[in-house]
Structure formats: C-alpha cells, structure tokens
Short mmCIF file of C-alpha atoms and ligand atoms in Angstrom, two decimals:
data_model
loop_
_atom_site.label_atom_id
_atom_site.label_comp_id
_atom_site.label_asym_id
_atom_site.label_seq_id
_atom_site.Cartn_x
_atom_site.Cartn_y
_atom_site.Cartn_z
CA MET A 1 -0.18 -0.08 0.11
CA HIS A 2 1.39 3.60 -0.46
CA LEU A 3 1.40 5.85 2.31
CA ARG A 4 1.60 9.03 1.32
CA GLY A 5 2.30 10.68 4.84
CA ASP A 6 2.61 10.59 8.55
CA LEU A 7 -0.72 11.87 11.03
CA HIS A 8 1.39 11.70 14.35
CA THR A 9 5.17 12.77 15.62
CA HIS A 10 6.85 15.10 18.01
CA THR A 11 9.04 17.40 18.24
CA THR A 12 12.05 19.41 19.97
CA TRP A 13 7.87 21.44 20.84
CA SER A 14 7.65 19.34 23.63
CA ASP A 15 9.02 15.82 24.25
CA GLY A 16 10.42 15.08 20.75
CA GLY A 17 13.99 14.77 20.52
CA ALA A 18 14.39 17.14 16.79
CA SER A 19 13.55 20.12 15.50
CA MET A 20 10.35 20.60 13.24
CA ALA A 21 13.48 21.70 10.73
CA GLU A 22 14.92 18.12 10.53
CA MET A 23 11.41 16.27 11.33
CA THR A 24 10.38 17.43 7.92
CA ALA A 25 13.39 17.48 6.09
CA VAL A 26 13.76 13.45 7.01
CA ALA A 27 9.86 13.07 6.03
CA GLN A 28 10.18 15.30 2.90
CA ALA A 29 13.36 12.75 1.86
CA LEU A 30 11.17 9.60 2.57
CA GLY A 31 9.17 10.61 -0.13
CA HIS A 32 5.95 11.44 2.04
CA ASP A 33 3.46 14.47 1.25
CA TYR A 34 2.58 16.36 4.02
CA LEU A 35 3.86 15.60 8.09
CA ALA A 36 1.59 16.14 10.49
CA VAL A 37 3.28 17.85 13.59
CA THR A 38 1.17 17.11 16.58
CA ASP A 39 2.90 17.94 19.70
CA HIS A 40 1.42 17.60 23.11
CA SER A 41 -1.33 19.58 24.86
CA PRO A 42 -1.05 21.48 28.04
CA ARG A 43 -2.30 18.78 30.39
CA LEU A 44 0.86 16.85 30.13
CA LYS A 45 3.50 18.90 31.85
CA VAL A 46 6.34 16.00 31.66
CA ALA A 47 6.11 16.54 28.09
CA ARG A 48 6.03 19.75 27.86
CA GLY A 49 2.70 20.41 26.45
CA LEU A 50 1.68 23.14 24.48
CA SER A 51 0.22 25.86 25.84
CA ARG A 52 -1.99 28.08 23.48
CA GLU A 53 0.22 30.86 23.63
CA ARG A 54 2.78 28.02 22.85
CA LEU A 55 1.02 26.42 19.90
CA LEU A 56 0.13 29.91 18.52
CA ALA A 57 4.29 30.20 18.10
CA GLN A 58 4.40 27.02 16.48
CA TRP A 59 1.80 27.95 13.77
CA GLU A 60 4.22 30.41 12.92
CA GLU A 61 6.88 28.26 12.50
CA ILE A 62 5.08 25.90 10.44
CA ASP A 63 3.95 28.74 8.04
CA GLU A 64 7.72 29.80 7.91
CA LEU A 65 9.40 26.82 7.68
CA GLN A 66 6.66 26.08 4.79
CA GLU A 67 7.77 28.34 2.77
CA GLN A 68 11.12 26.52 2.50
CA ARG A 69 9.60 23.04 1.82
CA ASP A 70 8.13 21.56 -0.68
CA ILE A 71 6.40 18.70 2.00
CA ARG A 72 3.24 19.89 3.18
CA ILE A 73 3.46 20.84 7.23
CA LEU A 74 0.27 20.14 8.78
CA LYS A 75 -0.68 21.73 11.99
CA GLY A 76 -1.88 19.11 14.64
CA ILE A 77 -1.66 18.23 17.98
CA GLU A 78 -1.65 15.23 20.17
CA VAL A 79 -4.20 16.00 22.70
CA ASP A 80 -4.93 14.41 25.53
CA ILE A 81 -8.18 12.73 26.30
CA LEU A 82 -9.18 14.55 30.52
CA SER A 83 -11.38 12.19 33.01
CA ASP A 84 -14.23 13.39 31.66
CA GLY A 85 -13.83 12.52 27.77
CA ALA A 86 -13.02 16.20 26.89
CA LEU A 87 -10.14 17.30 25.02
CA ASP A 88 -7.36 19.06 26.45
CA GLN A 89 -7.56 22.42 24.33
CA GLY A 90 -9.84 25.56 23.65
CA PRO A 91 -12.58 24.54 20.53
CA ASP A 92 -11.63 27.27 18.84
CA MET A 93 -7.94 26.20 18.68
CA LEU A 94 -8.88 22.72 17.94
CA ALA A 95 -11.06 23.98 14.77
CA ARG A 96 -8.46 25.92 13.25
CA LEU A 97 -6.04 22.89 13.50
CA ASP A 98 -5.65 20.01 10.09
CA VAL A 99 -5.63 17.50 12.51
CA VAL A 100 -6.58 16.14 15.87
CA VAL A 101 -5.61 12.77 17.62
CA ALA A 102 -7.05 12.44 20.57
CA SER A 103 -5.23 10.42 23.18
CA VAL A 104 -5.54 9.03 26.65
CA HIS A 105 -2.39 9.59 28.96
CA SER A 106 -3.67 9.82 32.44
CA ARG A 107 -5.47 7.52 34.28
CA LEU A 108 -4.81 4.38 32.49
CA ASP A 109 -5.99 1.94 35.14
CA ASP A 110 -9.82 3.49 34.62
CA ASP A 111 -12.27 1.04 35.05
CA GLU A 112 -14.03 -0.50 31.79
CA ALA A 113 -16.95 1.78 32.41
CA THR A 114 -15.01 5.14 32.75
CA MET A 115 -12.93 4.53 30.55
CA THR A 116 -15.73 4.35 27.42
CA ARG A 117 -17.05 6.76 28.34
CA ARG A 118 -13.97 9.05 28.22
CA MET A 119 -13.20 7.48 24.68
CA VAL A 120 -16.80 7.81 23.06
CA ALA A 121 -16.85 11.40 24.37
CA ALA A 122 -13.38 12.14 22.43
CA VAL A 123 -14.15 10.52 19.16
CA SER A 124 -17.49 12.23 19.35
CA ASN A 125 -16.00 15.20 19.42
CA PRO A 126 -16.30 17.24 16.19
CA HIS A 127 -12.32 18.15 16.03
CA THR A 128 -11.11 15.05 16.51
CA THR A 129 -9.29 13.32 13.44
CA VAL A 130 -7.77 9.88 14.73
CA LEU A 131 -7.90 8.10 18.36
CA GLY A 132 -4.31 7.86 19.14
CA HIS A 133 -3.00 4.11 20.66
CA CYS A 134 -6.11 3.34 21.76
CA THR A 135 -5.18 0.67 24.53
CA GLY A 136 -1.86 1.98 25.71
CA ARG A 137 0.08 -0.83 25.56
CA LYS A 138 3.37 -0.34 25.80
CA ARG A 139 6.62 -2.45 25.79
CA ARG A 140 8.82 -0.80 29.08
CA SER A 141 12.82 -1.53 29.09
CA ASP A 142 12.59 -4.75 30.73
CA GLY A 143 11.24 -6.05 27.36
CA THR A 144 7.92 -6.66 29.20
CA TRP A 145 4.45 -5.40 28.24
CA ARG A 146 2.43 -1.68 30.19
CA SER A 147 -0.92 -3.42 30.19
CA GLU A 148 -3.64 -2.16 28.37
CA SER A 149 -6.28 0.22 29.51
CA ARG A 150 -10.15 -1.49 29.83
CA PHE A 151 -12.72 -0.24 27.76
CA ASP A 152 -16.02 -1.95 25.32
CA ALA A 153 -13.71 -2.16 22.63
CA ASP A 154 -16.90 -2.79 20.59
CA LEU A 155 -19.11 0.30 21.62
CA VAL A 156 -15.66 2.59 21.42
CA PHE A 157 -14.75 1.31 17.59
CA THR A 158 -18.41 1.38 16.48
CA ALA A 159 -18.75 5.58 17.44
CA CYS A 160 -15.61 5.79 15.35
CA GLU A 161 -17.31 4.02 12.77
CA MET A 162 -20.19 6.53 13.26
CA PHE A 163 -18.46 9.76 13.47
CA GLY A 164 -15.71 9.17 11.07
CA VAL A 165 -12.47 9.24 13.25
CA ALA A 166 -9.72 6.59 12.24
CA ILE A 167 -8.35 4.58 14.36
CA GLU A 168 -4.61 5.18 14.64
CA ILE A 169 -2.46 1.87 13.60
CA ASN A 170 0.83 3.06 15.87
CA SER A 171 3.74 1.95 14.39
CA ARG A 172 6.07 2.00 16.66
CA PRO A 173 7.57 -1.05 17.65
CA ASP A 174 7.25 -0.41 21.17
CA ARG A 175 3.44 0.58 21.04
CA ALA A 176 2.02 -1.57 17.94
CA ASP A 177 -1.05 -0.30 19.47
CA PRO A 178 -3.63 -1.61 18.79
CA ARG A 179 -2.85 -5.35 18.52
CA LEU A 180 -4.15 -8.10 15.77
CA GLU A 181 -7.38 -9.31 17.31
CA LEU A 182 -8.57 -5.28 18.02
CA LEU A 183 -7.62 -3.84 14.58
CA GLU A 184 -9.65 -7.12 12.67
CA LEU A 185 -12.84 -6.05 15.30
CA ALA A 186 -12.36 -2.67 14.42
CA ASN A 187 -12.16 -3.86 10.78
CA ASP A 188 -15.19 -6.16 10.93
CA ILE A 189 -17.41 -2.89 12.44
CA GLY A 190 -16.19 -0.78 9.23
CA CYS A 191 -14.07 1.61 11.15
CA LEU A 192 -11.91 3.68 9.47
CA PHE A 193 -7.77 3.85 10.38
CA ALA A 194 -4.59 6.07 10.21
CA ILE A 195 -1.13 4.35 10.36
CA SER A 196 1.35 6.53 12.25
CA THR A 197 4.72 6.78 13.47
CA ASP A 198 4.04 8.50 16.84
CA ALA A 199 8.33 9.53 15.84
CA HIS A 200 9.90 11.24 18.46
CA ALA A 201 13.06 11.30 16.24
CA PRO A 202 14.13 11.34 12.80
CA ASP A 203 14.73 7.65 12.88
CA GLN A 204 11.77 6.63 13.78
CA LEU A 205 9.64 8.37 10.72
CA GLY A 206 11.00 5.34 9.19
CA HIS A 207 8.22 2.83 10.95
CA LEU A 208 5.70 3.27 8.63
CA PRO A 209 6.36 -0.25 6.98
CA LEU A 210 5.59 -1.56 10.63
CA GLY A 211 2.14 -0.28 10.70
CA ALA A 212 1.47 -1.35 6.96
CA ALA A 213 2.17 -4.88 7.94
CA ARG A 214 -0.14 -5.05 10.62
CA ALA A 215 -2.37 -3.30 8.67
CA GLU A 216 -2.21 -6.30 6.10
CA GLU A 217 -2.10 -8.96 8.46
CA ALA A 218 -5.57 -7.54 10.12
CA GLY A 219 -6.84 -7.87 6.08
CA ILE A 220 -7.44 -4.26 6.53
CA HIS A 221 -8.70 -2.88 2.41
CA PRO A 222 -6.17 0.19 1.66
CA ASP A 223 -9.13 2.55 0.84
CA ARG A 224 -10.14 2.52 4.72
CA ILE A 225 -6.58 4.14 5.32
CA ILE A 226 -7.48 7.75 5.65
CA THR A 227 -3.43 7.91 5.28
CA THR A 228 -3.42 6.44 1.78
CA TRP A 229 -5.79 9.16 0.56
CA PRO A 230 -4.52 12.47 -1.53
CA VAL A 231 -3.60 15.06 1.49
CA ASP A 232 -6.35 16.89 -0.03
CA GLU A 233 -9.18 14.62 0.68
CA LEU A 234 -7.77 13.64 4.02
CA LEU A 235 -8.03 17.29 4.74
CA ARG A 236 -11.75 17.21 3.82
CA HIS A 237 -12.16 14.59 5.76
CA ALA A 238 -11.12 16.12 9.50
CA ASN A 239 -13.28 19.46 8.44
CA ARG A 240 -16.37 16.80 8.00
CA HIS A 241 -18.15 17.93 11.39
CA ARG A 242 -17.08 21.25 11.76
ZN1 LIG B 301 0.51 9.73 23.32
ZN1 LIG B 302 2.42 10.74 20.65
#
C-alpha cells in the first residue's frame, strides 16, 4: 500500500528529540506528501505540552518553514483525553488545526465503564480526526508490556465508525497498538484507520512499514486507511463536522 504521509509526530516543541526543521526534512527525503506535527497538549506537563500561546507560536514557525519545504506541513496536536472525556485544548484552537489526534495519557487504569465513556466522548467530539494508541499498551525497557487499558472495544470502535474517526495503527515497535485482534474487530465494524509513527526522532519516521504490515495482517483494505488518501481528501474529511 502507498502511504502518503504521517499524522502523528513530535518535535522539540514538546517531548520530541529533533526540531521541526529536521523532522520535515527527513519526512521529505522519505518521499512523504505531508507530515503532521502533533505535539502534546498543556495538561501533559512532563512532555512540555503546548499552551495556547506556544501553539500559536508553533503555527508561525510552521508557516515560515513551509516556505522552504516542498512537503506539506500539517498543523496538528496530540490532545489529551481528560478524565471526563473532554479534550485538553480550546475548541476554537482545535477548529483551526488541520488534524487532531486524541489520546489517553492519564488514568490508564480507569475501570472499563469510565474509560469507555471517556473514549466515546472524545471520538464524538467534532474536532477529533484520529484516536491515538487506543489501548495504551507499551513495552518497558525490561521487555515486559504495560497492560492495556480496559474499555468496551465494540462500543468505542462503533462510535469511531459512526463519527468517522480513524483508529490509529501506531507503528512504534514498543507500542504496536492496538494488537491484531482489536484491529480485526475494528475492521469488521467498518472503521477507518490511520497508520502513523508517533515518531519522537527522525529515524523513527521510517517505522511506517511496520504499521502497514500489521494492517495487511488484519486484512484492512487500503481505501479504509486515511493515510493512503490524497492530502486534500484527508483534510476535507478532517473538516467534515466542523
Ligand atoms: Zn501519546
Ligand atoms: Zn505521540
């Protein structure tokens, strides 16, 4: 399958290890049509989440950098799904972004009903484009895996399908989120998907084929993967409810 870009990446604006200039140069060299810069939202203080003011400043840098790049730089955010399912940035700011990846980073051990309510609220938000690393599974440095969050996958994925929110296939080897059975369930429900790297460094931008392999393993048709779509079609889709 031909993946045209990446919808989930971090820079030194939050907890990434490389500047936007470096990340976009590498993405351009990889042949991407676009790269979405999706740094963290304010509540994630450990990752230097961007306040409203810093997000506005980042947009200025994107506009300047865009003049020097052939690759399309998309203004994005990885916005925290808060404990009540609200998103951690003002709706006026979210409305001005090209893409919004909504992810859970706090209270990963909420009970099933609470986590389901949070996730359904987040994917029914008109600004949400992608549900990021939905189970929160992560491989620790000792090789063991942090357990997955518990939620009613049928309900959450049905909401994703209803509201047109793509489920992220996170390509990072230490996430590989969600696992195969959940991808197959989401595929049966008729969901859209986004294959992204969640790169925090330039070399991690090369991880997309790992996500693509998992999509193929789950039998997902490329047309259902929004990162195979032309960028204008992708942006029209992101704006469908705004
Ligand atoms: Zn995340
Ligand atoms: Zn991320």
